[in-house]
Tab-separated table of C-alpha atoms and ligand atoms in Angstrom:
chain	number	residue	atom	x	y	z
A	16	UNK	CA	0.000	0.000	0.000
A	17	UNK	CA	1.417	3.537	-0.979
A	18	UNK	CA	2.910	5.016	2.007
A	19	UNK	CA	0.136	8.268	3.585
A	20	UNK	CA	1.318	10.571	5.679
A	21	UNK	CA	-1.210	12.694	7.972
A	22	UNK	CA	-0.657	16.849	8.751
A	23	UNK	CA	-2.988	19.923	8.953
A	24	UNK	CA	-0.950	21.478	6.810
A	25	UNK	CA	0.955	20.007	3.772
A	26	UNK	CA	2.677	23.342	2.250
A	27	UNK	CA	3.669	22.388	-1.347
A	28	UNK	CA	6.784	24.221	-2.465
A	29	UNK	CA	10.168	25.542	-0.153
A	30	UNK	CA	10.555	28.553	-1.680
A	31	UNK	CA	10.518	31.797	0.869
A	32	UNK	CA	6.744	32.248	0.756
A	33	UNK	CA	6.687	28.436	1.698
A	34	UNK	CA	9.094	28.682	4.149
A	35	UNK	CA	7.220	31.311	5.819
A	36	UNK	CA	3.995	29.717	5.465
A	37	UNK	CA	5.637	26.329	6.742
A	38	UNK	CA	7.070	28.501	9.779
A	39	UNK	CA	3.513	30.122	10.926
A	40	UNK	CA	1.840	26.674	10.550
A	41	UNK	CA	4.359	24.989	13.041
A	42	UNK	CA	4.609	27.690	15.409
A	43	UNK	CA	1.078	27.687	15.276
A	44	UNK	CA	1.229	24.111	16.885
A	45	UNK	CA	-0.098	22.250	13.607
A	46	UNK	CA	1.592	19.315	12.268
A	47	UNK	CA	3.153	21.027	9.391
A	48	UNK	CA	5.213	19.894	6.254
A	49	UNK	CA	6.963	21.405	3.217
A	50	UNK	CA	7.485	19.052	0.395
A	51	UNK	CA	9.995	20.799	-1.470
A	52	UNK	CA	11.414	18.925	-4.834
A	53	UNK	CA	15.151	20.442	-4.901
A	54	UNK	CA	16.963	22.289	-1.952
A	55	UNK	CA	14.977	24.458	0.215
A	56	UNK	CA	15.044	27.981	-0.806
A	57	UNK	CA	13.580	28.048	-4.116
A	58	UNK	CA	14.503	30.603	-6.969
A	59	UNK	CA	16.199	32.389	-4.166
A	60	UNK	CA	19.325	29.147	-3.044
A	61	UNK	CA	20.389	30.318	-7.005
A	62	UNK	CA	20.538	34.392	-6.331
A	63	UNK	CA	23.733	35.786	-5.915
A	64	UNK	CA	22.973	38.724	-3.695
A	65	UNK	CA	20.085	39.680	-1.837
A	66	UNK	CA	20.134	43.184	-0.798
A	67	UNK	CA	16.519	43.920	-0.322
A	68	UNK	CA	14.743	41.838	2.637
A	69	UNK	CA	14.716	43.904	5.279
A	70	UNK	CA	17.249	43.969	7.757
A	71	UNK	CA	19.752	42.251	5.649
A	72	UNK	CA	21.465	44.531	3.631
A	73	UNK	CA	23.657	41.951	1.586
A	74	UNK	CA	22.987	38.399	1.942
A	75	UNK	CA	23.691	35.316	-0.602
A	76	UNK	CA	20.566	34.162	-1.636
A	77	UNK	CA	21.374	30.573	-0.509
A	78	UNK	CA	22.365	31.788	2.901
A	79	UNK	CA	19.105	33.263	3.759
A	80	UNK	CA	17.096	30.305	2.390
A	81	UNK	CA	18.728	28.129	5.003
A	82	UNK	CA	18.036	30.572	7.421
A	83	UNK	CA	14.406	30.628	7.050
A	84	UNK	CA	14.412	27.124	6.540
A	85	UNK	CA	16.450	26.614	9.909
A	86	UNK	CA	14.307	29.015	11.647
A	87	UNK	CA	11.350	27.493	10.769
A	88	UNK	CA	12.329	23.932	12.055
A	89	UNK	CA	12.880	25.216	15.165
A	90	UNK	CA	9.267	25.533	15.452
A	91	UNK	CA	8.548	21.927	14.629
A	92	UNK	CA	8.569	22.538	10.789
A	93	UNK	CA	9.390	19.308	8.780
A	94	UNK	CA	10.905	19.579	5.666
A	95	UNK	CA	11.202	16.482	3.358
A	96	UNK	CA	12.212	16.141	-0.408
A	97	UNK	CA	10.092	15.091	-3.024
A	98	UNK	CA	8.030	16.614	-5.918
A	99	UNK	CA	4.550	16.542	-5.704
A	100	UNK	CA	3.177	15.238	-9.099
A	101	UNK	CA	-1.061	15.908	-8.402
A	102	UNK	CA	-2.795	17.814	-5.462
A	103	UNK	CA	-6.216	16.854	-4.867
A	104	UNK	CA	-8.927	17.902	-2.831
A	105	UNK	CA	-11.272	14.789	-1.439
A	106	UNK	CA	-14.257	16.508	0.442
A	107	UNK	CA	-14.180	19.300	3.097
A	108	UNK	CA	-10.725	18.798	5.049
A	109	UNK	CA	-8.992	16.150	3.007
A	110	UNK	CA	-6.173	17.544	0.847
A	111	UNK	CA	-3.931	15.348	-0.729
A	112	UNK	CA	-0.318	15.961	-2.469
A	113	UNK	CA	1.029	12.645	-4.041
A	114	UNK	CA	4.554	12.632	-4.103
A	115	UNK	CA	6.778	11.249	-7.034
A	116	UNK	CA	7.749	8.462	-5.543
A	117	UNK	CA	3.584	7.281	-4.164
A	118	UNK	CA	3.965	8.960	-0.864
A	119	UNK	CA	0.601	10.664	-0.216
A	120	UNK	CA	0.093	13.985	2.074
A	121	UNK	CA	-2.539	14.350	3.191
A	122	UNK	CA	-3.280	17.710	5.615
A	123	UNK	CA	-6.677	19.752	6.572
A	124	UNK	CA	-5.421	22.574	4.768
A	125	UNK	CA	-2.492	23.134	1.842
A	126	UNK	CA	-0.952	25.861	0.787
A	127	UNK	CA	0.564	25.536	-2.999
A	128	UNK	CA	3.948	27.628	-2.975
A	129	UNK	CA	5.204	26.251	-6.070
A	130	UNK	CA	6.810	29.608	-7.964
A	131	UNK	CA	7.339	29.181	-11.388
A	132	UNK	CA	10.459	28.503	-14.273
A	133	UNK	CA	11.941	30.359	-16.619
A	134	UNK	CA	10.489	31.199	-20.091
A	135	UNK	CA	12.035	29.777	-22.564
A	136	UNK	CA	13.451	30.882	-26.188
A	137	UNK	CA	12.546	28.155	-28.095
A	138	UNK	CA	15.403	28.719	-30.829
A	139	UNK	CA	17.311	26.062	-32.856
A	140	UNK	CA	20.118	25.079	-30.871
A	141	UNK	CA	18.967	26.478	-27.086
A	142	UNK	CA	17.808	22.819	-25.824
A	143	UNK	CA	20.986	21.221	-28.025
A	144	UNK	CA	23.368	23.686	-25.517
A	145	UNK	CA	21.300	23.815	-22.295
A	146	UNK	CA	24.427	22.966	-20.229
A	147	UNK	CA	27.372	24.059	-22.472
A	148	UNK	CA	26.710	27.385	-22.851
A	149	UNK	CA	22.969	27.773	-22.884
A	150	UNK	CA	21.803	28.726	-19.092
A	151	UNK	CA	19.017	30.175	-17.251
A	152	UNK	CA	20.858	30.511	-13.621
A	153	UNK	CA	23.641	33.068	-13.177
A	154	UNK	CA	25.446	31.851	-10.265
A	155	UNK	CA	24.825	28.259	-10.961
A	156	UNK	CA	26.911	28.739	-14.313
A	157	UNK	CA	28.322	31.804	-14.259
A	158	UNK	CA	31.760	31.273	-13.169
A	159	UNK	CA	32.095	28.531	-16.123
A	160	UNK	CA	32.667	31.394	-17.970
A	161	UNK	CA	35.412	33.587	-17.049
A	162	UNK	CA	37.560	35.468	-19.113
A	163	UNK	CA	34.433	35.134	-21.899
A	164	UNK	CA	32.234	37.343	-23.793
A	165	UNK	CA	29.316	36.669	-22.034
A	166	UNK	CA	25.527	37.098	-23.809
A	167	UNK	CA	22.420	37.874	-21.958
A	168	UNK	CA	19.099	37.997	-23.547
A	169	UNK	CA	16.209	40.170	-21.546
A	170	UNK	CA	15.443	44.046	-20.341
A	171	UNK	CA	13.572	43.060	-17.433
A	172	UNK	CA	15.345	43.074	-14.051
A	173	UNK	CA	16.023	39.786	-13.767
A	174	UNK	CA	18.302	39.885	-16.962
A	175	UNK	CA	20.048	43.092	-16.381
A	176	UNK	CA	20.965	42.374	-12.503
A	177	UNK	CA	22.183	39.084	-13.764
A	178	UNK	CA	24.103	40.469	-16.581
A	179	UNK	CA	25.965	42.779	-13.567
A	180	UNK	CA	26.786	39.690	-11.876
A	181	UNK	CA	28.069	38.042	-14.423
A	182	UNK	CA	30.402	40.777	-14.954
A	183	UNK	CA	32.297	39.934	-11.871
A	184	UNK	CA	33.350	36.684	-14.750
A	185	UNK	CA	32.928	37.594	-18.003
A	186	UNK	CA	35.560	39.848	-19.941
A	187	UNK	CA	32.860	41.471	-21.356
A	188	UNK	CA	28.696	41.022	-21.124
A	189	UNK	CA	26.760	41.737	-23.681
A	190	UNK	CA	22.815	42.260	-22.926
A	191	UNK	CA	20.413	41.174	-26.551
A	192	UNK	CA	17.447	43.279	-25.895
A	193	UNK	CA	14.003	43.150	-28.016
A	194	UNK	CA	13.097	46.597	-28.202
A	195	UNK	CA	14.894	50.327	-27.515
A	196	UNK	CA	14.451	50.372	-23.857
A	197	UNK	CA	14.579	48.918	-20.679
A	198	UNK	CA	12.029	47.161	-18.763
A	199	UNK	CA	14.014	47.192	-15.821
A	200	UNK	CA	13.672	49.692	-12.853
A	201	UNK	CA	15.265	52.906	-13.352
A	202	UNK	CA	18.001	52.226	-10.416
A	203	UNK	CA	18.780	49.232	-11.895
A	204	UNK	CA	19.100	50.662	-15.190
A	205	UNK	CA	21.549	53.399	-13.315
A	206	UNK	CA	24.267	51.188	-12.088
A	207	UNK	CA	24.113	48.536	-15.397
A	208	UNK	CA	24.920	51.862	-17.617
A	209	UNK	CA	27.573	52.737	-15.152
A	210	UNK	CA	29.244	49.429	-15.552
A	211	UNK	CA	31.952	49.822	-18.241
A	212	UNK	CA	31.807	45.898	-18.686
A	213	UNK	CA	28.065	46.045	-19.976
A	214	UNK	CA	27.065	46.529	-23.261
A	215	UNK	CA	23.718	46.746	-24.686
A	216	UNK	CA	22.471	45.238	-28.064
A	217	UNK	CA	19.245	46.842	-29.270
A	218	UNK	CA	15.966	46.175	-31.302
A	219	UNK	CA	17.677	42.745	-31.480
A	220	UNK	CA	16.801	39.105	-31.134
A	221	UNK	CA	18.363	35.834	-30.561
A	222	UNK	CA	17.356	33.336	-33.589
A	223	UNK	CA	19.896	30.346	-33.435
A	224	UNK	CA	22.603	29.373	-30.622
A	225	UNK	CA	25.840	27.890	-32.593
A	226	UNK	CA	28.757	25.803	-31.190
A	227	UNK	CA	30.162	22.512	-31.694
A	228	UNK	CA	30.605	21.155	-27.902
A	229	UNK	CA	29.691	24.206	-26.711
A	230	UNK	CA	28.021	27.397	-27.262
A	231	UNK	CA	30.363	29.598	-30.172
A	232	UNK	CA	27.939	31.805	-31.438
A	233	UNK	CA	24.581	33.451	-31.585
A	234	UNK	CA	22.736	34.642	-34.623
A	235	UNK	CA	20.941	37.888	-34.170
A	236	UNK	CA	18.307	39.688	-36.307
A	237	UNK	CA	17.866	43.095	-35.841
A	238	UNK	CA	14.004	43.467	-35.793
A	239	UNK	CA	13.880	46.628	-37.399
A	240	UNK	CA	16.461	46.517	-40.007
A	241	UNK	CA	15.428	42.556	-40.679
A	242	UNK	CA	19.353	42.365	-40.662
A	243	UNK	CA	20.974	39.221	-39.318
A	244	UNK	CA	24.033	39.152	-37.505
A	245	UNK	CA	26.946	36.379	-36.108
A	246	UNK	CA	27.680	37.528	-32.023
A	247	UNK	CA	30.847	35.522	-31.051
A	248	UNK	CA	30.228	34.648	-26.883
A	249	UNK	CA	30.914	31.725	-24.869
A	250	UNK	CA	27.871	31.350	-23.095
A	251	UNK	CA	24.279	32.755	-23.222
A	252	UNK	CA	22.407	33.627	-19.826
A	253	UNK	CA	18.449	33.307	-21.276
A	254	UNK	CA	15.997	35.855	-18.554
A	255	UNK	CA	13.151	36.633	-20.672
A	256	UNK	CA	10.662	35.628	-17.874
A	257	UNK	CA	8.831	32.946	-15.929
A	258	UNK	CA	5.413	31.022	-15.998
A	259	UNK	CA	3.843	30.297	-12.653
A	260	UNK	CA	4.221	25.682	-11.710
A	261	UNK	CA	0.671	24.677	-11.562
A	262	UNK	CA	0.478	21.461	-13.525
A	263	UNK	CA	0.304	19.588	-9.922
A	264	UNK	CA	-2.817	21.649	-9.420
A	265	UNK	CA	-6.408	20.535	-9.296
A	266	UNK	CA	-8.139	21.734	-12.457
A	267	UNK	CA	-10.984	23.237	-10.409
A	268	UNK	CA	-8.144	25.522	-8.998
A	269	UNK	CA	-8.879	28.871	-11.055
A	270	UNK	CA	-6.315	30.532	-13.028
A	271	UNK	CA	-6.329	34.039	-14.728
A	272	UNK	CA	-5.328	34.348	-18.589
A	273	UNK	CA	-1.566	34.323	-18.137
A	274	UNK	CA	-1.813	30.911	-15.867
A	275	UNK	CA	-1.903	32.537	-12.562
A	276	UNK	CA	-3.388	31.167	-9.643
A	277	UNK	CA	-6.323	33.302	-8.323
A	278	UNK	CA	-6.855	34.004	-4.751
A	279	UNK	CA	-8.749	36.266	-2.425
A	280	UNK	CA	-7.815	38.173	0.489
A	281	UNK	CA	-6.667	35.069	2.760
A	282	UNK	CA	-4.512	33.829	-0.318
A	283	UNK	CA	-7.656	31.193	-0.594
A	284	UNK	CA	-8.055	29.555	-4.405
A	285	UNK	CA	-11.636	28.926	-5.964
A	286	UNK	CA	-11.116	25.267	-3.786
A	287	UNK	CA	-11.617	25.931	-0.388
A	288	UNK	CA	-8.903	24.591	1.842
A	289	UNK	CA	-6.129	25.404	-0.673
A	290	UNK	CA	-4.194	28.186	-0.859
A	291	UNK	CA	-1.478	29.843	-2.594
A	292	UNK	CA	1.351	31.835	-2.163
A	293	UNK	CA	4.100	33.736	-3.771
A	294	UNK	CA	5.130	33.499	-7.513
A	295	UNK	CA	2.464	31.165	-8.688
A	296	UNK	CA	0.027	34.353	-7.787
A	297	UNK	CA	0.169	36.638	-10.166
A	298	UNK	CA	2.087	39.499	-8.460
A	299	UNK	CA	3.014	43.091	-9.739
A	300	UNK	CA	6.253	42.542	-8.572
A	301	UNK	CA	7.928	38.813	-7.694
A	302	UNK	CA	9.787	39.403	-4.643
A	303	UNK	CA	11.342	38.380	-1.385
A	304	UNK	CA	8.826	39.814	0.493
A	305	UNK	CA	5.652	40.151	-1.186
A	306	UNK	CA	6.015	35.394	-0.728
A	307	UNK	CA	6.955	35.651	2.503
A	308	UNK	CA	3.507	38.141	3.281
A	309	UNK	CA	1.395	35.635	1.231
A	310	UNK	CA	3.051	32.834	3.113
A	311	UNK	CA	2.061	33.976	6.431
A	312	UNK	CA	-1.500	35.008	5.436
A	313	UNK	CA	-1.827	31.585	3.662
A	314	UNK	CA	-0.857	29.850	6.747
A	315	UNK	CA	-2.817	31.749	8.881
A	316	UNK	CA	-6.056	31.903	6.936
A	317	UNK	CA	-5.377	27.696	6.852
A	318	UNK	CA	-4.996	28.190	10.713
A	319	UNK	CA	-8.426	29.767	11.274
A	320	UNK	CA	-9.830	26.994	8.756
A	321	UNK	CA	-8.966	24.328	10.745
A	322	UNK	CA	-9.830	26.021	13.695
A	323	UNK	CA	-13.079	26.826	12.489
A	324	UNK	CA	-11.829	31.240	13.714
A	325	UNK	CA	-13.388	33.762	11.805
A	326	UNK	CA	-15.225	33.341	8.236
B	411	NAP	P1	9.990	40.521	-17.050
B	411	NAP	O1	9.969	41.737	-16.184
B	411	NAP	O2	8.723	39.985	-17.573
B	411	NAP	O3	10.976	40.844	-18.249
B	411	NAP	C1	11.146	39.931	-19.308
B	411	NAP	C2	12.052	40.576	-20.335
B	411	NAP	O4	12.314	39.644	-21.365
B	411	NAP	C3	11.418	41.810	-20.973
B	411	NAP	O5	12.400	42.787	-21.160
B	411	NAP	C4	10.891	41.258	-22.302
B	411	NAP	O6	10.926	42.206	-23.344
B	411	NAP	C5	11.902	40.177	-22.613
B	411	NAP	N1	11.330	39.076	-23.401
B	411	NAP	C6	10.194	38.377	-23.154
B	411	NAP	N2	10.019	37.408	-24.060
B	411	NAP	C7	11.066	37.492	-24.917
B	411	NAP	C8	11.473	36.752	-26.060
B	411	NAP	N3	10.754	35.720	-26.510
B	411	NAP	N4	12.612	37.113	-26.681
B	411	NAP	C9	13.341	38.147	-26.213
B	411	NAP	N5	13.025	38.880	-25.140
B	411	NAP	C10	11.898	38.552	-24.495
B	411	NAP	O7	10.684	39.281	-16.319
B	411	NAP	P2	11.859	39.242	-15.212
B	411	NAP	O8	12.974	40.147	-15.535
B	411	NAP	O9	12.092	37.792	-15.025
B	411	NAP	O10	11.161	39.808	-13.937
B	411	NAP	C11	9.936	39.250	-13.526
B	411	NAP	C12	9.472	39.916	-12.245
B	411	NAP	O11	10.417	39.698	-11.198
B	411	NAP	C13	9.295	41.399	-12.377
B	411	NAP	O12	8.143	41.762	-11.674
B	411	NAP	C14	10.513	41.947	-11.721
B	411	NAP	O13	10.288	43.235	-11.166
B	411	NAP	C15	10.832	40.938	-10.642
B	411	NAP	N6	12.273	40.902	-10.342
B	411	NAP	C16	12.734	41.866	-9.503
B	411	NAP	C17	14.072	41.903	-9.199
B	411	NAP	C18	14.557	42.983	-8.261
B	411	NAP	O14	13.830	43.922	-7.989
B	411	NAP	N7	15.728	42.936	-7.716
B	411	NAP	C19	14.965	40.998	-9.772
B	411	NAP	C20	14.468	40.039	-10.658
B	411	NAP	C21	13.109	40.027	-10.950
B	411	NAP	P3	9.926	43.471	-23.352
B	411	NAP	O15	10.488	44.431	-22.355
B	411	NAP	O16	9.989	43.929	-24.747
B	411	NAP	O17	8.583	42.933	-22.980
């Protein structure tokens, strides 16, 4: 018989907003879990530099995921490893995440924390050099890559604050930008023009990623001129986005048009008894702290569920 494993809580996802919710759930004196599929942490055990949480004003990304994780345990929190494949919800108080392996959890309450992944190009040769040259993590790969013209593709801030880091490697990093301008915040824009080892490629996009074992060259159309181009690099960092993880997810679980889950005040979805929190909400801005709010008032409002407090 597949192995079941009984909580009130079963948070889904050990990113910071799951973390947090994980946290308020034990020290709330519920039997509380985070299944977490890789290293606790999420999107945030792969940032350089953190320099925006409050009362932290640098911190390695990695560094403060173990310390939430840490704090958290010392309330009680369990923290295992698997990937949840399918969350269902069987009657009133029955909420069950089925783990890749068969291990069911089953809790009173979940809260879904799963984030999201990168958006992909979808060019000839990106999947062919995922690896050797092709990445979507800065400080997983960037040091590969020293001494290297570097490419990064994006205007948002996720592509130009990587493209800074990576100058700390590469000898020079170019940024491959769609349009004229900068999507980026204006004070992140600031300090990339002030870096002498950034360069910016306009009005430009990346059509094919050449190499032979790895990653040699990128061809580049100009999407006003029509003209294509050969860009020599060594590696190309690809931050053109994210889509929000929600294929483990009910169907009954409603989404807006871009794939977002949709919650209400207490970061309750259309099933009651499930909530979400963090990235896989669609969020005006995806940050530290906006998971870690949704965390605790996802925890909370699962809290006063099982408690049967408030309405
Ligand atoms: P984003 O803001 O959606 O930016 C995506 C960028 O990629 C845009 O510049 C977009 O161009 C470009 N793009 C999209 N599809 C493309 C394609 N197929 N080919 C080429 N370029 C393409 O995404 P993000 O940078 O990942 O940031 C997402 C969210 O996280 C934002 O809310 C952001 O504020 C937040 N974030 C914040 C920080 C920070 O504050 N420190 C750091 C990272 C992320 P267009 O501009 O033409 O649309």
């Amino acid at each position: 018989m597949a192995d079941e494993k009984q909580y009130d809580i079963v948070v889904v996802g050990g990113g910071p907003g799951g973390l947090t919710a994980g946290m308020y759930g034990a020290r709330a004196n519920m039997k509380t879990v985070v299944v977490e599929r890789y290293q606790p942490g999420g999107q945030i055990a792969n940032t350089a530099e953190v320099e925006d949480y409050p009362g932290f004003e640098h911190i390695a990304g990695a560094e403060l995921a173990m310390k939430m994780a840490d704090h958290a345990r010392k309330f009680g929190l369990e923290v295992v490893s698997d990937e949840v494949v399918e969350i269902r919800s069987e009657g009133e108080s029955r909420k069950v995440a089925v783990g890749a392996g068969g291990t069911t959890y089953v809790g009173k309450a979940m809260v879904v924390c799963t984030g999201g992944s990168p958006v992909l190009l979808h060019v000839p040769g990106e999947k062919e050099f995922a690896g050797k040259g092709v990445s979507y993590c800065a400080i997983c790969d960037g040091a590969f890559f020293r001494g290297q013209v570097i490419a990064v593709v994006g205007g948002g801030d996720a592509a130009v604050e990587e493209a800074m880091f990576l100058t700390k490697f590469g000898s020079k990093v170019i940024v491959i930008h769609r349009r004229d301008r900068l999507r980026a915040q204006k004070v992140i824009q600031q300090r990339a023009f002030a870096n002498p080892k950034l360069v910016f490629i306009w009005d430009s996009v990346v059509e094919k990623v050449n190499g032979d074992a790895k990653v040699r060259s990128l061809t580049l159309k100009n999407v006003k001129t029509g003209e294509h181009s050969t860009l020599e690099v060594g590696a190309v960092f690809v931050f053109i986005g994210f889509h929000p993880n929600t294929a483990m997810l009910p169907k009954e679980v409603a989404k807006n048009d871009r794939g977002y889950v949709i919650t209400d005040f207490k970061m309750e979805t259309s099933v009651p008894g499930i909530f979400a929190c963090g990235d896989v909400r669609d969020q005006l801005v995806r940050q530290i702290t906006n998971a870690v709010g949704d965390g605790t008032t996802a925890a909370m409002a699962a809290v006063y569920r099982i408690e049967k407090i408030g309405g």
